[in-house]
Amino acid sequence: MTEVSKTEINKKLNTDYKITWCPGCPNFRILESAKVVLSNLMKQGYKQENFAMACGIGCHGKIFDYLNISGFYGLHGRTIPTAIGLKLGNPNLNVIAFAGDGDTYSEGVEHFVSAGKHNANVALFVHDNQSFSLTTGQPTPTSEKGFKNKIDYSGAKLTNPINPLMLALSSGITFIARANARDVQGTAKIMEAAIKHKGFAFVEIIQDCIVFNIPINNRDKDMYYLKKIPATKDETIKLMQEYDYNINDGKIALGIFWKEERLTLEDQFPQLQNMIKNKIIGWKNLKR
Amino acid sequence: MRLNICIGGRAGQGINLVSGIVSGILTKHGYYTFNYRDYPSIIRGGHNFNILSISDEKIESHESRIDGLVAMDDLTIEIHKRELKKSGFIIPSDKYVEFGINLNIALAGALMKILGINKLILDEEIKNSVRKNPEESLKAADFGFDSVEKKFTLPKLNNRLQILSGSDGVIQGAINSKLDVYIGYPMTPATPVLTGLASTQEKYGHLVFQPEGEIAVANMALAASFAGARTIIGTSSGGFDLMTEALSLQGQSEIPLVAYLAQRSGPATGLPTYTMQGDLDIALRAGHGEFPRIVIAPGTPVEAIEKTNEAFYLSEKFRVLSIILSDKHLAESEFSLTETPKKPLEVKITRPVPGEKILKATSYEHDEFGNSTESAELTTRNGLARLRKYSEIKKACEKFEMIKLHGNLKSKNLIVAWGSTAGAIKDAIKNLDVKFLQVIYIKPISDQIKSEIKKSNKVLLIEQNLTGQLGRLIREKTGISIKQKVLKFDGRPFTSDTLREQIKKEFKLK
Ligand SMILES: Cc1ncc(C[n+]2csc(CCOP(=O)(O)OP(=O)(O)O)c2C)c(N)n1
Ligand code: SF4
């Protein structure tokens, strides 16, 4: 898989903030992927000031300081409502959300399972390192069975992890994909599709934490890209279940597993349509 | 002249329609009304009742002793017989059961006759308020009307009145402020504002959204406000607990936010449909960390209109959290609107918003660009800036009515109270040697409270809670401890006649 970006990164996306991720953390790659996508989109006419991000609290959330776009660095677990709020305040913003697995599947799971129903036009990127990393390695709902950590004193988490893709599918999320943080270009491509999807797009990014959950790391050899979006729900489910987030368990498909079009949250409000049609910058600039 | 009519029945029998029709007619007839709604948390069955108080003078409360009992079922008679005055009347339902769902209309007809209202006025009101099968309803009303004898004469008065609940007041205040977005999750007694604003979305162009819970509500609202929407959230006590984390986030991110908190009886689920002033402490302090906020407690629907507007104005001006503190009794009681509310202040967003430029809001301590920081120096500077902001807010609030004085302004007997108890207190002290200090702004709090207390010989604290939360705050702010207290915490609001006796006793008045 390619590691060097082919798209030149637009320098305007950089900040001079000192990056504090552990050296070698794949979060660096996610940041690069994000910059690649945004650079690409800016080439296609998207405006830099029109992007807005919502970030969770955790290692992943630090991306907020490293990316020069508008954003709201909200609370742990609340990335999704924060992102939806940005859309309600200005439906013309291109809203992206960076969240952690603890953030999304533990503290904020009520928002995740409701996101499909709301179907706001937001792209959610979950940095899934199968661990609460910023708090030094406690188990999250996707931690593999047997995860050695400081909380389960038997020395191992004995229950099976949840499958976030299956949870997303049963929650009615209209775009479901998986990416590998280490593959900058592959991830960027999926991110771009997610941002362009009309509705709530969820990209689960496998992001190794090289400090707190080493056993689950380096699964690249088991990963492969789906050639196309599965044609039936049955096929989607089969592919989602290939990998159950445990060690040594199955192939790991990457790419888009599910995509459907449904009315978005913003489309459902007649009072937003003038703002959307005439590209008015939020309620503040709407004359009514 | 003052009459109190109790209209009772099972949930789902339509007692609100009876009080609605009757108060609608009496309002047009120039009479002041106050309608108290008492209902358990049951959708069908149980026992619901309204006390409709009627007067030719301004009233803002109901009384405990009733002049008439309109009973949709026998249980109503059984429960309320004791409250009936000797001269009181009962309209039982037996005679009218054949009217089925129009039983309530038949009873309304009978009540109108007893009150001496012209049949034509009754028919007119029914045509206006009944959508489905008005002919059937008219038949029932006429039958009811003809079934009883006239007992009172209510000559037409020249007052031009309108009926308004506290919830209506908050709705009107928000609309006057040109709200853009309301986010809420249903919880009695805050729900009428949620549904009321939802049903006026098309007319006024604002947006109402109900997400998955109060945590989502509050976090979403801050983001919407950051993106440039005049945003208000609404909830009741338990829902407010859940919003706490986001209130603290407001303090750090300094994004304007208005929160409507309608209290009910707690702790926990408590009495879901009954009133209490138990949440003043959490309104003042909920959310970790130290940051400025505004807490305003209107006591009447008109105050709700004005203070909601001030809350929006101050929130936007100072990028601060404003809490409008109400309760079940104010939110769901129906008052006669007697004054015209003040002209609303314009709520203008002048701050830049995302989309116009690159902007960052954050929950971390931060520099002026929104970059996270752990610097001791910046943390100190930001803390001091929050303090400074609070003193600016206090100065700005002093332009508004932070307190009101009622009753005999020369009296040395002072009542101190806040929120929905104001109505019963004002009615209770009519012609008594008592002054009433109504605290409306609770944070910041007016310096006048101290001077008013100092001017008085006797001070009585009245609150609808167990521990006298405003009293504690006053002691904290002024060093004065109010020893005399009338506290009620059974979920039922004060009635003005009972309260009058209590006040007389406390102040040793004849
Ligand atoms: C309400 C709340 N609970 C707990 C925390 C402490 N906390 C900070 S980061 C974090 C875990 C983050 O885990 P995850 O979302 O997976 O992000 P990662 O650090 O792994 O990228 C927790 C629990 C918090 N900030 N707020
Ligand atoms: S702790 Fe793990 S996730 Fe966090 S920066 Fe270090 S390697 Fe990355």
PDB file of N, CA and C in Angstrom, chain B residues 467-498:
ATOM      1  N   THR B 467     -35.842  23.901  51.566  1.00  0.00           N
ATOM      2  CA  THR B 467     -34.748  24.470  52.350  1.00  0.00           C
ATOM      3  C   THR B 467     -34.564  25.977  52.191  1.00  0.00           C
ATOM      4  N   GLY B 468     -35.370  26.622  51.361  1.00  0.00           N
ATOM      5  CA  GLY B 468     -35.218  28.067  51.201  1.00  0.00           C
ATOM      6  C   GLY B 468     -33.948  28.433  50.443  1.00  0.00           C
ATOM      7  N   GLN B 469     -33.901  28.052  49.172  1.00  0.00           N
ATOM      8  CA  GLN B 469     -32.660  28.208  48.404  1.00  0.00           C
ATOM      9  C   GLN B 469     -32.328  29.678  48.119  1.00  0.00           C
ATOM     10  N   LEU B 470     -33.349  30.495  47.859  1.00  0.00           N
ATOM     11  CA  LEU B 470     -33.074  31.916  47.640  1.00  0.00           C
ATOM     12  C   LEU B 470     -32.572  32.540  48.940  1.00  0.00           C
ATOM     13  N   GLY B 471     -33.145  32.110  50.051  1.00  0.00           N
ATOM     14  CA  GLY B 471     -32.720  32.612  51.358  1.00  0.00           C
ATOM     15  C   GLY B 471     -31.235  32.350  51.571  1.00  0.00           C
ATOM     16  N   ARG B 472     -30.805  31.159  51.226  1.00  0.00           N
ATOM     17  CA  ARG B 472     -29.378  30.828  51.372  1.00  0.00           C
ATOM     18  C   ARG B 472     -28.513  31.741  50.508  1.00  0.00           C
ATOM     19  N   LEU B 473     -28.992  31.976  49.280  1.00  0.00           N
ATOM     20  CA  LEU B 473     -28.228  32.827  48.368  1.00  0.00           C
ATOM     21  C   LEU B 473     -28.127  34.252  48.926  1.00  0.00           C
ATOM     22  N   ILE B 474     -29.248  34.737  49.458  1.00  0.00           N
ATOM     23  CA  ILE B 474     -29.247  36.094  50.019  1.00  0.00           C
ATOM     24  C   ILE B 474     -28.282  36.172  51.196  1.00  0.00           C
ATOM     25  N   ARG B 475     -28.262  35.143  52.001  1.00  0.00           N
ATOM     26  CA  ARG B 475     -27.324  35.146  53.121  1.00  0.00           C
ATOM     27  C   ARG B 475     -25.879  35.172  52.608  1.00  0.00           C
ATOM     28  N   GLU B 476     -25.640  34.384  51.553  1.00  0.00           N
ATOM     29  CA  GLU B 476     -24.288  34.350  50.971  1.00  0.00           C
ATOM     30  C   GLU B 476     -23.884  35.727  50.440  1.00  0.00           C
ATOM     31  N   LYS B 477     -24.848  36.405  49.802  1.00  0.00           N
ATOM     32  CA  LYS B 477     -24.516  37.673  49.146  1.00  0.00           C
ATOM     33  C   LYS B 477     -24.561  38.872  50.094  1.00  0.00           C
ATOM     34  N   THR B 478     -25.386  38.788  51.146  1.00  0.00           N
ATOM     35  CA  THR B 478     -25.574  39.984  51.980  1.00  0.00           C
ATOM     36  C   THR B 478     -25.175  39.754  53.428  1.00  0.00           C
ATOM     37  N   GLY B 479     -24.982  38.534  53.814  1.00  0.00           N
ATOM     38  CA  GLY B 479     -24.696  38.235  55.206  1.00  0.00           C
ATOM     39  C   GLY B 479     -25.953  38.233  56.075  1.00  0.00           C
ATOM     40  N   ILE B 480     -27.108  38.488  55.448  1.00  0.00           N
ATOM     41  CA  ILE B 480     -28.350  38.536  56.227  1.00  0.00           C
ATOM     42  C   ILE B 480     -29.073  37.196  56.116  1.00  0.00           C
ATOM     43  N   SER B 481     -29.403  36.656  57.263  1.00  0.00           N
ATOM     44  CA  SER B 481     -30.123  35.397  57.258  1.00  0.00           C
ATOM     45  C   SER B 481     -31.601  35.673  57.564  1.00  0.00           C
ATOM     46  N   ILE B 482     -32.472  35.287  56.636  1.00  0.00           N
ATOM     47  CA  ILE B 482     -33.902  35.511  56.847  1.00  0.00           C
ATOM     48  C   ILE B 482     -34.445  34.349  57.679  1.00  0.00           C
ATOM     49  N   LYS B 483     -34.896  34.682  58.882  1.00  0.00           N
ATOM     50  CA  LYS B 483     -35.279  33.613  59.813  1.00  0.00           C
ATOM     51  C   LYS B 483     -36.713  33.135  59.576  1.00  0.00           C
ATOM     52  N   GLN B 484     -37.584  34.084  59.249  1.00  0.00           N
ATOM     53  CA  GLN B 484     -38.994  33.712  59.083  1.00  0.00           C
ATOM     54  C   GLN B 484     -39.225  33.169  57.678  1.00  0.00           C
ATOM     55  N   LYS B 485     -39.802  31.975  57.631  1.00  0.00           N
ATOM     56  CA  LYS B 485     -39.968  31.346  56.322  1.00  0.00           C
ATOM     57  C   LYS B 485     -41.327  30.674  56.211  1.00  0.00           C
ATOM     58  N   VAL B 486     -41.920  30.779  55.028  1.00  0.00           N
ATOM     59  CA  VAL B 486     -43.048  29.913  54.693  1.00  0.00           C
ATOM     60  C   VAL B 486     -42.578  29.082  53.513  1.00  0.00           C
ATOM     61  N   LEU B 487     -42.375  27.806  53.756  1.00  0.00           N
ATOM     62  CA  LEU B 487     -41.888  26.926  52.703  1.00  0.00           C
ATOM     63  C   LEU B 487     -42.928  25.854  52.427  1.00  0.00           C
ATOM     64  N   LYS B 488     -43.151  25.580  51.171  1.00  0.00           N
ATOM     65  CA  LYS B 488     -44.146  24.570  50.796  1.00  0.00           C
ATOM     66  C   LYS B 488     -43.475  23.680  49.778  1.00  0.00           C
ATOM     67  N   PHE B 489     -43.606  22.383  49.955  1.00  0.00           N
ATOM     68  CA  PHE B 489     -42.843  21.494  49.079  1.00  0.00           C
ATOM     69  C   PHE B 489     -43.612  20.208  48.801  1.00  0.00           C
ATOM     70  N   ASP B 490     -44.930  20.345  48.663  1.00  0.00           N
ATOM     71  CA  ASP B 490     -45.767  19.177  48.398  1.00  0.00           C
ATOM     72  C   ASP B 490     -46.143  19.081  46.922  1.00  0.00           C
ATOM     73  N   GLY B 491     -45.538  19.920  46.100  1.00  0.00           N
ATOM     74  CA  GLY B 491     -45.821  19.876  44.661  1.00  0.00           C
ATOM     75  C   GLY B 491     -47.003  20.726  44.267  1.00  0.00           C
ATOM     76  N   ARG B 492     -47.800  21.177  45.254  1.00  0.00           N
ATOM     77  CA  ARG B 492     -48.979  21.990  44.964  1.00  0.00           C
ATOM     78  C   ARG B 492     -48.639  23.456  45.194  1.00  0.00           C
ATOM     79  N   PRO B 493     -49.068  24.316  44.277  1.00  0.00           N
ATOM     80  CA  PRO B 493     -48.738  25.728  44.418  1.00  0.00           C
ATOM     81  C   PRO B 493     -49.513  26.355  45.574  1.00  0.00           C
ATOM     82  N   PHE B 494     -49.054  27.533  46.006  1.00  0.00           N
ATOM     83  CA  PHE B 494     -49.787  28.291  47.024  1.00  0.00           C
ATOM     84  C   PHE B 494     -51.118  28.735  46.460  1.00  0.00           C
ATOM     85  N   THR B 495     -52.153  28.706  47.333  1.00  0.00           N
ATOM     86  CA  THR B 495     -53.412  29.345  46.972  1.00  0.00           C
ATOM     87  C   THR B 495     -53.432  30.663  47.733  1.00  0.00           C
ATOM     88  N   SER B 496     -53.996  31.703  47.114  1.00  0.00           N
ATOM     89  CA  SER B 496     -53.818  33.026  47.712  1.00  0.00           C
ATOM     90  C   SER B 496     -54.563  33.178  49.036  1.00  0.00           C
ATOM     91  N   ASP B 497     -55.723  32.515  49.204  1.00  0.00           N
ATOM     92  CA  ASP B 497     -56.460  32.673  50.471  1.00  0.00           C
ATOM     93  C   ASP B 497     -55.727  32.022  51.637  1.00  0.00           C
ATOM     94  N   THR B 498     -55.208  30.830  51.427  1.00  0.00           N
ATOM     95  CA  THR B 498     -54.457  30.154  52.485  1.00  0.00           C
ATOM     96  C   THR B 498     -53.189  30.931  52.812  1.00  0.00           C
TER      97      THR B 498
END
